[in-house]
Every structure is written in C-alpha cells, then in structure tokens.
PDB file of C-alpha atoms in Angstrom:
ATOM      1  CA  UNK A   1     -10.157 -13.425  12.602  1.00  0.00           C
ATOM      2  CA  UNK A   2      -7.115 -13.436  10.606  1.00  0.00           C
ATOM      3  CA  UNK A   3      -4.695 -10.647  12.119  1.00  0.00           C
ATOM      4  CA  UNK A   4      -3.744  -9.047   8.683  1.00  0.00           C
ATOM      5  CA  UNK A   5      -7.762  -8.271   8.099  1.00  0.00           C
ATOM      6  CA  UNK A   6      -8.250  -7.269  11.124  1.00  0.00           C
ATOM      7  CA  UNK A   7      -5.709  -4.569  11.213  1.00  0.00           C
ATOM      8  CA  UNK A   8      -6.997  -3.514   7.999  1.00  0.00           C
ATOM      9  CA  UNK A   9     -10.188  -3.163   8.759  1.00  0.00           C
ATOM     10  CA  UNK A  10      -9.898  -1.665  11.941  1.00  0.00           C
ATOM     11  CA  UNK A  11      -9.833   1.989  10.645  1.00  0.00           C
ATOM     12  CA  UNK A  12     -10.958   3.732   7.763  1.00  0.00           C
ATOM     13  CA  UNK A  13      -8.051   3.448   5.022  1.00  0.00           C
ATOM     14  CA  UNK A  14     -10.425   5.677   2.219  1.00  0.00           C
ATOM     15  CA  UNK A  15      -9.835   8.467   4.407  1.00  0.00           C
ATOM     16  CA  UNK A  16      -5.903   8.008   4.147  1.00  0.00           C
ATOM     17  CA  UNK A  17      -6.393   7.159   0.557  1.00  0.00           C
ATOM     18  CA  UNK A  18      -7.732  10.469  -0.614  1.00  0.00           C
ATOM     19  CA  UNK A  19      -4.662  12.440   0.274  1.00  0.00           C
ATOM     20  CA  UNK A  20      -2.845   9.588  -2.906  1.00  0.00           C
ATOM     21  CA  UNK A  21      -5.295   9.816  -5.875  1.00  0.00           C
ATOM     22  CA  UNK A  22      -3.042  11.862  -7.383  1.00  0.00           C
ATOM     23  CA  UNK A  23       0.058   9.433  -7.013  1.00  0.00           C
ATOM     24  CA  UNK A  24      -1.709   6.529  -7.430  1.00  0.00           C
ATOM     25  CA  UNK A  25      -3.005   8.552 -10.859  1.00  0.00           C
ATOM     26  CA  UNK A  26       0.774   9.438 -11.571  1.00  0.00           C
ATOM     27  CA  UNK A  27       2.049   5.860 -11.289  1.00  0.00           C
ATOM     28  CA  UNK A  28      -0.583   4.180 -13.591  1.00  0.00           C
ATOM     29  CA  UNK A  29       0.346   6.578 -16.384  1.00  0.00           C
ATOM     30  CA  UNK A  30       3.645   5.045 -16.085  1.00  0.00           C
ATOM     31  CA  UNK A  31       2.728   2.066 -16.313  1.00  0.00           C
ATOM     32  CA  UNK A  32       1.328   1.809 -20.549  1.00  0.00           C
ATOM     33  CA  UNK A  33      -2.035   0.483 -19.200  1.00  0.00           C
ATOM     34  CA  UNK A  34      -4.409   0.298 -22.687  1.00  0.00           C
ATOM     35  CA  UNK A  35      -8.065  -0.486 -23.341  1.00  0.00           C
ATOM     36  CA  UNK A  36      -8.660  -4.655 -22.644  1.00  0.00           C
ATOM     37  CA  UNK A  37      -5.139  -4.959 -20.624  1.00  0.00           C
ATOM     38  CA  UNK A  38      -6.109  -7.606 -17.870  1.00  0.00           C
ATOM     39  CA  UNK A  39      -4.781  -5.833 -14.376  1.00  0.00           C
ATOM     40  CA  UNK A  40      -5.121  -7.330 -10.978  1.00  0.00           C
ATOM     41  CA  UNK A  41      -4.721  -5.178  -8.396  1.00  0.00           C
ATOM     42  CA  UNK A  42      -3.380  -6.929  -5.096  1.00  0.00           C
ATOM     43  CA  UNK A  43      -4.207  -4.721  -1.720  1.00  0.00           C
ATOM     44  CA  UNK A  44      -6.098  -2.742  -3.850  1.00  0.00           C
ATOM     45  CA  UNK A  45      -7.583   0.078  -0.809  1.00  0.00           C
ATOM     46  CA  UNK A  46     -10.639   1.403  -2.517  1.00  0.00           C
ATOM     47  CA  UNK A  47      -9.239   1.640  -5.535  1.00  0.00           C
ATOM     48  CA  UNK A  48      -6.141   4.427  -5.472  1.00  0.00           C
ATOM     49  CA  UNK A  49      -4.527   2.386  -8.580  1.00  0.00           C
ATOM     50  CA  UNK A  50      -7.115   0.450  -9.548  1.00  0.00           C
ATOM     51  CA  UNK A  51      -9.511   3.072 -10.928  1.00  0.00           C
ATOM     52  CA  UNK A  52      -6.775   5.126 -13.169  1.00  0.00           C
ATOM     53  CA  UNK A  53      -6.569   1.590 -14.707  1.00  0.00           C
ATOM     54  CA  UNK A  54     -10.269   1.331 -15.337  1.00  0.00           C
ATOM     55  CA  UNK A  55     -10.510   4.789 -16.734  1.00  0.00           C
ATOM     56  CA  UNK A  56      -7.673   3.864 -19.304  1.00  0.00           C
ATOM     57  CA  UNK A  57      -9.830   0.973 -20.539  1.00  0.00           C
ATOM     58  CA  UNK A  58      -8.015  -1.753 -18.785  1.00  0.00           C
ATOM     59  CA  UNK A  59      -9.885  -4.841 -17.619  1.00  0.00           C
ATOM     60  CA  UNK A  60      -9.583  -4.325 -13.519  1.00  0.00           C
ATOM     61  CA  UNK A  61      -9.785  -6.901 -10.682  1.00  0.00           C
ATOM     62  CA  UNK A  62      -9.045  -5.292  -7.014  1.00  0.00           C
ATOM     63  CA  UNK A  63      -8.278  -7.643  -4.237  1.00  0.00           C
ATOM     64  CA  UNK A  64      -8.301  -6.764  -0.881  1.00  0.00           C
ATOM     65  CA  UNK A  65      -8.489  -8.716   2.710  1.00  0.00           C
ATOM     66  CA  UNK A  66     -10.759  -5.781   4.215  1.00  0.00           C
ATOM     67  CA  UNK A  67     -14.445  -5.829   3.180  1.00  0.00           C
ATOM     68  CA  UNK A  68     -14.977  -2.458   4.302  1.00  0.00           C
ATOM     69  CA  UNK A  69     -12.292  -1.390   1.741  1.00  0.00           C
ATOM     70  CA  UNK A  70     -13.639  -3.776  -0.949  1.00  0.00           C
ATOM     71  CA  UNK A  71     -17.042  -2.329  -0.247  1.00  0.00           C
ATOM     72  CA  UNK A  72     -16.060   1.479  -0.864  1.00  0.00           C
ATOM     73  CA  UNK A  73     -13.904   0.184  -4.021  1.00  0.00           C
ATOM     74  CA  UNK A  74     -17.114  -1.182  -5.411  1.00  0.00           C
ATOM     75  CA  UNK A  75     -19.213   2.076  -4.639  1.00  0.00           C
ATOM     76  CA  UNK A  76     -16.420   4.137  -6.499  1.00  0.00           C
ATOM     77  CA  UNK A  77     -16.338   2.048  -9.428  1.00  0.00           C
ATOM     78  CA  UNK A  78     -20.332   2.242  -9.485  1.00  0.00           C
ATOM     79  CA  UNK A  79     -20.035   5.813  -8.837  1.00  0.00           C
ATOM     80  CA  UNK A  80     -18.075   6.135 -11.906  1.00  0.00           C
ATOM     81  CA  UNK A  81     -19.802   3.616 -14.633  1.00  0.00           C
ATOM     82  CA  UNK A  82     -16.783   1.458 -14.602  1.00  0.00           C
ATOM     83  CA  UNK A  83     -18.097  -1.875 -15.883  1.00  0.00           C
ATOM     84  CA  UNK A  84     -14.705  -3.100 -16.197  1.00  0.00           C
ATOM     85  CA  UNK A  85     -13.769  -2.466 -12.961  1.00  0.00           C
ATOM     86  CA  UNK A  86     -14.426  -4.393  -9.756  1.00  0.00           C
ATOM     87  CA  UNK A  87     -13.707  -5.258  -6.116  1.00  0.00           C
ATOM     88  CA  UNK A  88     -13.455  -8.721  -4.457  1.00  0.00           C
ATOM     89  CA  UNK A  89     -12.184  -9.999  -1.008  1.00  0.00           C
ATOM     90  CA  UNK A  90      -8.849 -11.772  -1.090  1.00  0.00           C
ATOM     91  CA  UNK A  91      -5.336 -12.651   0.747  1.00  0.00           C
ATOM     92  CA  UNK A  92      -2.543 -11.874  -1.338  1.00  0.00           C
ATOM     93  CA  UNK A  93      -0.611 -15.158  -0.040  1.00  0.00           C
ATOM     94  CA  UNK A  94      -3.470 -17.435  -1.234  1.00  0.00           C
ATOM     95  CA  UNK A  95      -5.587 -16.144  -4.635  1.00  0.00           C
ATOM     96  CA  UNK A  96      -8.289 -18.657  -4.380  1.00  0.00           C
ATOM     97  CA  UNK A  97     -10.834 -17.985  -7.223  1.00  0.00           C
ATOM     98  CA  UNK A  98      -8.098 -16.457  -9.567  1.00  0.00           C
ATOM     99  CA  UNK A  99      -6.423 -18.682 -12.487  1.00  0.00           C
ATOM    100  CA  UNK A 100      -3.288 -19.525 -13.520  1.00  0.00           C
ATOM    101  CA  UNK A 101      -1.886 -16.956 -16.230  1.00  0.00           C
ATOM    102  CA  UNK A 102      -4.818 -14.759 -15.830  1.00  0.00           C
ATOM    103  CA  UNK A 103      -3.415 -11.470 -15.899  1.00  0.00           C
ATOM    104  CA  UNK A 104      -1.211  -9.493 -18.346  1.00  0.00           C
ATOM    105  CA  UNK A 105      -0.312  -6.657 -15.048  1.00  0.00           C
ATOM    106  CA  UNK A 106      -0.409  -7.235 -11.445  1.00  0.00           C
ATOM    107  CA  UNK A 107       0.167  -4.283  -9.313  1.00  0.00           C
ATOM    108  CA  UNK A 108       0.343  -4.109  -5.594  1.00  0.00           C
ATOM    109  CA  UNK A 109       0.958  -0.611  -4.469  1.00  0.00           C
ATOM    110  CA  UNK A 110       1.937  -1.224  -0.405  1.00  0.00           C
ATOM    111  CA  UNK A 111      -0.822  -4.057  -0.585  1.00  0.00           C
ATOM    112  CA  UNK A 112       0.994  -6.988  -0.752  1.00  0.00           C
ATOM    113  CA  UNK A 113       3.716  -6.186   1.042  1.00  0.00           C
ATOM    114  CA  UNK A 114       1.562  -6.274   4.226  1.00  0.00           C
ATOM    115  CA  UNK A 115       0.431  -9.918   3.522  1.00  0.00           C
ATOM    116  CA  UNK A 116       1.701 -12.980   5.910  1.00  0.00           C
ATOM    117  CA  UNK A 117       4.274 -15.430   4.378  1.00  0.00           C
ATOM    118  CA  UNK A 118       6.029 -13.142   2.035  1.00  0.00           C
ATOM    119  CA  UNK A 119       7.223 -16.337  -0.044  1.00  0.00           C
ATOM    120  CA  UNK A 120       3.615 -17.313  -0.933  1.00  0.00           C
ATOM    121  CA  UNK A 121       2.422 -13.583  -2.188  1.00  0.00           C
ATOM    122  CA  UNK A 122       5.719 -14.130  -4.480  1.00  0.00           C
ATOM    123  CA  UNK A 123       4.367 -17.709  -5.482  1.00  0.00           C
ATOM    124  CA  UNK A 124       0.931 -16.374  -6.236  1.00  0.00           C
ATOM    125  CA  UNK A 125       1.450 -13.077  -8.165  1.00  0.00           C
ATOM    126  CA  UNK A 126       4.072 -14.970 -10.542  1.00  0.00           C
ATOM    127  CA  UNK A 127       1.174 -17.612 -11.310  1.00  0.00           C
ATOM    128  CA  UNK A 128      -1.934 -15.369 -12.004  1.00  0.00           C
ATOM    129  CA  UNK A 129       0.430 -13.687 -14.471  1.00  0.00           C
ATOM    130  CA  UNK A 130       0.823 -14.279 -18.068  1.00  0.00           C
ATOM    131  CA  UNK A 131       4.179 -15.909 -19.368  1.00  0.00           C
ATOM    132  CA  UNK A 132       5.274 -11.835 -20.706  1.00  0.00           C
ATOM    133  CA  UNK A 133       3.324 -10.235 -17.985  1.00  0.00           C
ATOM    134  CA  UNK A 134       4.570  -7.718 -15.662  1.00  0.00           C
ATOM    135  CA  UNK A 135       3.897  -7.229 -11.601  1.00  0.00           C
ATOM    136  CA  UNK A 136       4.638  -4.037 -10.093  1.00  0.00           C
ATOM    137  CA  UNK A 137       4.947  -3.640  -6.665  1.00  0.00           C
ATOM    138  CA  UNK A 138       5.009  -0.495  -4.586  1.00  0.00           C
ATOM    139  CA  UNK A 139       6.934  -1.248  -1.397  1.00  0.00           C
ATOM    140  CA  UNK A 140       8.078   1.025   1.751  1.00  0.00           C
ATOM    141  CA  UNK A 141      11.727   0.715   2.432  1.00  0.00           C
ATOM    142  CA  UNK A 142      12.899   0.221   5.958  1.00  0.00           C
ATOM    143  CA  UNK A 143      14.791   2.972   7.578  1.00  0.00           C
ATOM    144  CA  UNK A 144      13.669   5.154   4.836  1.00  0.00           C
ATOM    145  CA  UNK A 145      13.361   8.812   6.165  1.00  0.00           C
ATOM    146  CA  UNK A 146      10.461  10.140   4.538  1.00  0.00           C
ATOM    147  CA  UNK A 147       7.092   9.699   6.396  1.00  0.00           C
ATOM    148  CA  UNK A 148       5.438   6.258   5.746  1.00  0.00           C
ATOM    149  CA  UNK A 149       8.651   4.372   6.929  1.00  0.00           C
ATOM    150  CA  UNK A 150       9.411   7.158   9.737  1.00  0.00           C
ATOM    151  CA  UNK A 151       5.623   6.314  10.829  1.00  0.00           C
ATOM    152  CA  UNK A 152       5.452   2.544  11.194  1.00  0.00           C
ATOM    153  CA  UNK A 153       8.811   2.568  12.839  1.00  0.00           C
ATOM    154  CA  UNK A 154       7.869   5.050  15.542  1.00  0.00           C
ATOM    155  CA  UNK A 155       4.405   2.821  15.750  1.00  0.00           C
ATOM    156  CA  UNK A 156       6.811   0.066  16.346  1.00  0.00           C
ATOM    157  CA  UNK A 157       8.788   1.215  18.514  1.00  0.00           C
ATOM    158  CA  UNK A 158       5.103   2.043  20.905  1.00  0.00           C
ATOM    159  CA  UNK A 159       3.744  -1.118  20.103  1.00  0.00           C
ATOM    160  CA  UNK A 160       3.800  -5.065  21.897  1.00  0.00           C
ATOM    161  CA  UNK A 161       6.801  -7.041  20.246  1.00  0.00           C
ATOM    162  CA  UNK A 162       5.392  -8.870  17.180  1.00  0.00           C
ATOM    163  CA  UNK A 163       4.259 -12.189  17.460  1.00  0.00           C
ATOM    164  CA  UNK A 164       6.777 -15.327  16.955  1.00  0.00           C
ATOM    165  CA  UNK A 165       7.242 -15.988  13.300  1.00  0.00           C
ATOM    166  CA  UNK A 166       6.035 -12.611  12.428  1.00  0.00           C
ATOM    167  CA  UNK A 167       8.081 -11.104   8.969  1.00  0.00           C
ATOM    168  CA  UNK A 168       8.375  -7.479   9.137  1.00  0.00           C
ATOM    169  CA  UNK A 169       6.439  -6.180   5.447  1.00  0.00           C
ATOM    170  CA  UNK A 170       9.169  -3.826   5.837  1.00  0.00           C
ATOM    171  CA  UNK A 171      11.736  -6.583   4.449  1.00  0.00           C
ATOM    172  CA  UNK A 172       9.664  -6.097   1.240  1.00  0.00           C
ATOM    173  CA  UNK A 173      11.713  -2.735   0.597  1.00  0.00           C
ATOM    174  CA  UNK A 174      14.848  -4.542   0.548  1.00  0.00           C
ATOM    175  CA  UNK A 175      15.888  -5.595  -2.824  1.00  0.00           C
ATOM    176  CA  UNK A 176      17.897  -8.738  -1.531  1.00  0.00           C
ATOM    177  CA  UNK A 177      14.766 -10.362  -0.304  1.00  0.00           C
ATOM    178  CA  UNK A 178      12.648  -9.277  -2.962  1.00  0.00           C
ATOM    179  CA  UNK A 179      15.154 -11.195  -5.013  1.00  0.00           C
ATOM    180  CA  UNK A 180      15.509 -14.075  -3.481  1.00  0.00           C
ATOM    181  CA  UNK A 181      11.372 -14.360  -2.540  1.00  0.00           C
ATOM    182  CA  UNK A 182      11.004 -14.011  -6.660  1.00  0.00           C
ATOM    183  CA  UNK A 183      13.647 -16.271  -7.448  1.00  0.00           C
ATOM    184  CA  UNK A 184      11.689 -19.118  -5.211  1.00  0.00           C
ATOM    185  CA  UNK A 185       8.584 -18.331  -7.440  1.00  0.00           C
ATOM    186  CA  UNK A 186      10.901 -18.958 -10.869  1.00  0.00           C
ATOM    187  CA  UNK A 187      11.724 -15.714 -11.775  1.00  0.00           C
ATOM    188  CA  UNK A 188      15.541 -15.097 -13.040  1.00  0.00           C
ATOM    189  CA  UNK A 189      17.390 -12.112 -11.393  1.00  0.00           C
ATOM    190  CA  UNK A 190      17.724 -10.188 -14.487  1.00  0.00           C
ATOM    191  CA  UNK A 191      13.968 -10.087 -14.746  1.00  0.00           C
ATOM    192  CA  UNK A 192      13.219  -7.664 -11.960  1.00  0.00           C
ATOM    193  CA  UNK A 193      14.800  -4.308 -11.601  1.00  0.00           C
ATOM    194  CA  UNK A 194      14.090  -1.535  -9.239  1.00  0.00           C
ATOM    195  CA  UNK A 195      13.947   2.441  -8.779  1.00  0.00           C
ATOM    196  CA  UNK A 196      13.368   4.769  -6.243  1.00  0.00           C
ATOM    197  CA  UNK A 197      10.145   6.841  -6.659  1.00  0.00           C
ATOM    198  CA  UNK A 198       7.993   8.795  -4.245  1.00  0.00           C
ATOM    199  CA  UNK A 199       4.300   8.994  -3.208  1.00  0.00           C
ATOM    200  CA  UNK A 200       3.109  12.462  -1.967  1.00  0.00           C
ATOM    201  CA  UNK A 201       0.407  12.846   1.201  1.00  0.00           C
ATOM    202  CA  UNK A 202      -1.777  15.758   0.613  1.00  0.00           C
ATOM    203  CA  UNK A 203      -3.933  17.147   2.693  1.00  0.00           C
ATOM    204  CA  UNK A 204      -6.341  20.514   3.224  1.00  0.00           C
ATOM    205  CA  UNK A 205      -5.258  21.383   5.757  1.00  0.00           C
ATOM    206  CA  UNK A 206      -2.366  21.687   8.625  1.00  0.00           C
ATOM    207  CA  UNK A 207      -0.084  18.670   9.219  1.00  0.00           C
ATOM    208  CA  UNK A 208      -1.654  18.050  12.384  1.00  0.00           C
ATOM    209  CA  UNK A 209      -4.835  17.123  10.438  1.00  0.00           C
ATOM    210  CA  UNK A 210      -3.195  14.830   8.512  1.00  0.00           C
ATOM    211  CA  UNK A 211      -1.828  13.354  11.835  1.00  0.00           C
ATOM    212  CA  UNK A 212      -5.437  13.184  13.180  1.00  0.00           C
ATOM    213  CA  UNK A 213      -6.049  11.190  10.243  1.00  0.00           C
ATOM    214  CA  UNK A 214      -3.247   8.627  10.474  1.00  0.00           C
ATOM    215  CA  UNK A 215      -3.766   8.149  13.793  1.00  0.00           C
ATOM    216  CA  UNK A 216      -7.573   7.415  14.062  1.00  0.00           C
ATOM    217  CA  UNK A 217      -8.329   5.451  10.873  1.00  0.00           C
ATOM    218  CA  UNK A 218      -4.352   4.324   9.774  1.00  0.00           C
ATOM    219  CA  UNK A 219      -4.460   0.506  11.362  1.00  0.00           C
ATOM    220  CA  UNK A 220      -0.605   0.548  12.629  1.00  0.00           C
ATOM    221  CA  UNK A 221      -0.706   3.934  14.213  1.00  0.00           C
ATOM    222  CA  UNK A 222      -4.172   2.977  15.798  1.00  0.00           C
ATOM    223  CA  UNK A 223      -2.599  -0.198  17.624  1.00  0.00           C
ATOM    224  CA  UNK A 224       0.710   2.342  18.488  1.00  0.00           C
ATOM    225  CA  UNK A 225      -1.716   4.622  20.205  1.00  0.00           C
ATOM    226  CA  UNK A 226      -3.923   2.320  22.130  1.00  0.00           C
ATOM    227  CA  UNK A 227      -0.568   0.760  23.346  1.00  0.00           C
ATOM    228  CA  UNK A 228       0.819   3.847  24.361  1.00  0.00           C
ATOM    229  CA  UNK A 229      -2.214   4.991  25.817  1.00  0.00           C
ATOM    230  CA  UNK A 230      -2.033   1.640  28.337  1.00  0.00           C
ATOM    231  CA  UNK A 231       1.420   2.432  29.193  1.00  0.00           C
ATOM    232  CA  UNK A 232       0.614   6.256  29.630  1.00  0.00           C
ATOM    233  CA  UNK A 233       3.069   7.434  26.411  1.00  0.00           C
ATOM    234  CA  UNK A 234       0.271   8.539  24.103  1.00  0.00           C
ATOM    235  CA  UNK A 235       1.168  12.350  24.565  1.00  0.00           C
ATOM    236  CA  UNK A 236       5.341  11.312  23.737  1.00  0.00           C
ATOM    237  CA  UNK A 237       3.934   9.201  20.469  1.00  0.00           C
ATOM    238  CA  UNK A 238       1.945  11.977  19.443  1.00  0.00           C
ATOM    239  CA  UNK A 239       4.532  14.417  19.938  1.00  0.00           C
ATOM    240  CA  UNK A 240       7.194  12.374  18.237  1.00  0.00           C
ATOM    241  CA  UNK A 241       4.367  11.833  14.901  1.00  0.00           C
ATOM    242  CA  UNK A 242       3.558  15.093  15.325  1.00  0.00           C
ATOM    243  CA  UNK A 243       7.347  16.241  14.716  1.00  0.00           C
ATOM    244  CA  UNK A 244       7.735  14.290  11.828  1.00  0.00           C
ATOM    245  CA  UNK A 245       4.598  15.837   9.845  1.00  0.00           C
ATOM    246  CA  UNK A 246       5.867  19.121  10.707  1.00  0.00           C
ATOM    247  CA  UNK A 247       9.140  18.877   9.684  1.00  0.00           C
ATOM    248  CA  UNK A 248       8.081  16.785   6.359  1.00  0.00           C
ATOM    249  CA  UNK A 249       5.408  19.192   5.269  1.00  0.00           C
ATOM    250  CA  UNK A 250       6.221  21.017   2.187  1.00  0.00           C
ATOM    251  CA  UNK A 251       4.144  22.940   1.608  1.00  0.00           C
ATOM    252  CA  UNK A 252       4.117  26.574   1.348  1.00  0.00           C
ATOM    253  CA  UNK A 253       0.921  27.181   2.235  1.00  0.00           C
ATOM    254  CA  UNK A 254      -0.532  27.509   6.395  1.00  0.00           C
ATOM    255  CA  UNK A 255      -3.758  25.339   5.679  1.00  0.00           C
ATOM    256  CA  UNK A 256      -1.901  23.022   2.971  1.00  0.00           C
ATOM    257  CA  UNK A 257      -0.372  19.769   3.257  1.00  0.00           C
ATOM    258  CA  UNK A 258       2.316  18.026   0.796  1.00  0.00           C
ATOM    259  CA  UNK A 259       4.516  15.201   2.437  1.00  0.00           C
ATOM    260  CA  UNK A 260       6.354  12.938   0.272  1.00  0.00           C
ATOM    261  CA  UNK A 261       7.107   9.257   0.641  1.00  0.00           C
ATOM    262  CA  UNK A 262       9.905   7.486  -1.023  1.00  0.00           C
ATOM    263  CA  UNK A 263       9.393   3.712  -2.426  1.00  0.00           C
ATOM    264  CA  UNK A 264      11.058   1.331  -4.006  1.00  0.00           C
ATOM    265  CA  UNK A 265       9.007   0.279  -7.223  1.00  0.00           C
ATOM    266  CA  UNK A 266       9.704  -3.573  -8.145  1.00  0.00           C
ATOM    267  CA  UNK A 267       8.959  -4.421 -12.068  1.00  0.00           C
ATOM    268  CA  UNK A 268       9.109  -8.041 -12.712  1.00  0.00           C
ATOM    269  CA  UNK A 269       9.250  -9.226 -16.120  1.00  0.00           C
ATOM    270  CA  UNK A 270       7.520 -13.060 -15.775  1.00  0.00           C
TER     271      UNK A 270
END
C-alpha cells in the first residue's frame, strides 16, 4: 500500500477533525466563496473546509488518499443535503480523473502538504486551476512553537529515521520552497504571498483528552508511540506530549480545551 494512505488511514482523523470545524468555518469565510464557485478541496479530511464551501453554494470536490476519510466526508455531505458537495479518493501529486483548468479555488488545508513529491502536488494544483484562479494552502511551519509543529517534531524525534528520499511536509511551511516548488509549476513570484494565521484545537474536556485523542487516532503520533513503546520510551513521549497540551491550553475553564496552532496560509494567484 502506498505509505502516505496508509498513515492516513491508520487512525481515525474525524475524531481530530471535530475539535477544527470552527477554524476550518473561519477560514472559508475568508476566502469570498459564492453560490456556483468551482472549489477542489485537496486532503480534504471529512470535510473540515469542504462543507463551509458547500453551505455557501460553492460547487465542492474533496479529495483525499484515505477511503475511510472519503467515506465519512460523503456521509456528512448526505447528512446535510449537500448535492453540490462530494468526496472522492485521490493523491494530491497525481489528480487522475480531474481536468485541466477545472477549478476557479483549490484549497488544501494541511492536505497536500503531506503528499510525496512536493514538486508534483505544485504541478497538479496549478493545472486543475483556472487561468485567474486561486489555491490556498494551509501549511504547518517547521519549528513553529504552537502545538501541531511541537507534535510531529516530538513524534519525530520517537520515531525510525525516514526512509531515503523521504521530503519532510514540514518544508511546505517554508516560504523559500513553496516558492521555488510554484515557480517549477509556472507561477511568477509576485503571484503568491503569505501570512501567518492560526487554527485553534478545541476540545470538551481536559488537555489530556485531547492527548488521548492525538495519540490513538492522529497517524504520526500513532507510529511515535508504537516506536516508543518497542524501545520502552512510551511513558517519556507521553510525558513530553502531555507537557505541551498543558502548557498550550488556554482555556480558562477545568473541563475545556482551546490550543492554538499557527500556519502559514499560501494564496496563489494562477
């Protein structure tokens, strides 16, 4: 099986998902989606960005490599009478099915950023988008200290080195290499800009519970665990996560979670 879908599917990412409808929400607001706008949405989950599109009358494809996901994006949709919204298996590095020009918005909201052979997601969302289109990506930045990047570099640092050729989705928060991977797909500098904005984790409940979460259906911090569990570290990773939902939590509240994320947001004029 290919690695990326495998990882993906491995847990349960609805159950991360829930704790950013409200983000995902947020962001499409921002983003002057209208009734008939064609939207692809690249790494689309179950539908965190993909459904506020739908409900604003926008014309919605999801892609994602994990049936499971694609499965409980369809159920949502259904759930909500959202004809124009719908959920399909895909890689982000090779759109078969999907035409040239074909969209007037793709967004990937840390979807695409996971793919293999960064280059060819670049490639692909530039030509399933309109000549005047837009993508908008969502992308973790390395280093970062709020939680998402503070979690998958702990996981790293727990799990087996990464295997030869292997491009950290990581790189996709750096603006140099987001850049130069557009720039091989045809698009001019001064065509994409960037901003800092953040995503915000909540959760009923204590931090710990969010951990639970992240840690049983969050593919990364699953493989972290079961490595640390072979070499006998799983009570130091846990302790270390464990730390860093603590200390992020802000919320006010003893049975409350809020833990916010910083991204860097990537709009692409094509």
């Amino acid at each position: 099986m290919n690695p990326n879908k495998a990882l993906w599917e491995k847990g349960d990412f609805t159950r991360i998902a829930r704790g950013m409808r409200a983000s995902g929400e947020a962001l499409v607001g921002d983003l002057g989606v209208r009734p008939g706008l064609r939207v692809l949405d690249l790494g689309c989950g179950d539908g965190t960005t993909a459904l506020p599109a739908a409900r604003l009358g926008a014309d919605v494809l999801g892609v994602d490599i994990a049936a499971n996901l694609v499965a409980a994006g369809n159920l949502r949709a259904r759930a909500e009478s959202l004809d124009n919204c719908r959920f399909q298996e895909g890689d982000a590095s090779d759109l078969q099915g999907l035409a040239d020009d074909a969209f007037d918005l793709v967004v990937s909201i840390f979807g695409a950023m996971f793919a293999p052979r960064p280059d060819a997601v670049a490639r692909e969302m530039v030509r399933v988008t309109r000549p005047g289109g837009r993508i908008v990506m969502g992308n973790w930045i390395p280093n970062d200290p709020t939680l998402v990047a503070q979690i998958l570099k702990i996981s790293a640092a727990y799990s087996p080195p990464p295997a030869a050729g292997f491009v950290s989705p990581m790189t996709w928060g750096l603006e140099d290499m987001v850049i130069a991977r557009f720039a091989g797909a045809g698009v001019p500098k001064d065509h994409i800009t960037f901003a800092r904005s953040t995503y915000v984790f909540e959760h009923p409940g204590a931090p710990s519970e969010l951990l639970d979460d992240f840690s049983t259906y969050y593919g990364p911090t699953m493989n972290a665990f079961a490595a640390a569990e072979a070499e006998g570290r799983v009570h130091a990773l846990r302790q270390e996560l464990d730390d860093l939902f603590q200390a992020q939590n802000r919320s006010a509240e003893p049975n409350r979670t809020q833990i916010p994320a910083t991204f860097l947001k990537v709009t692409i004029s094509v």
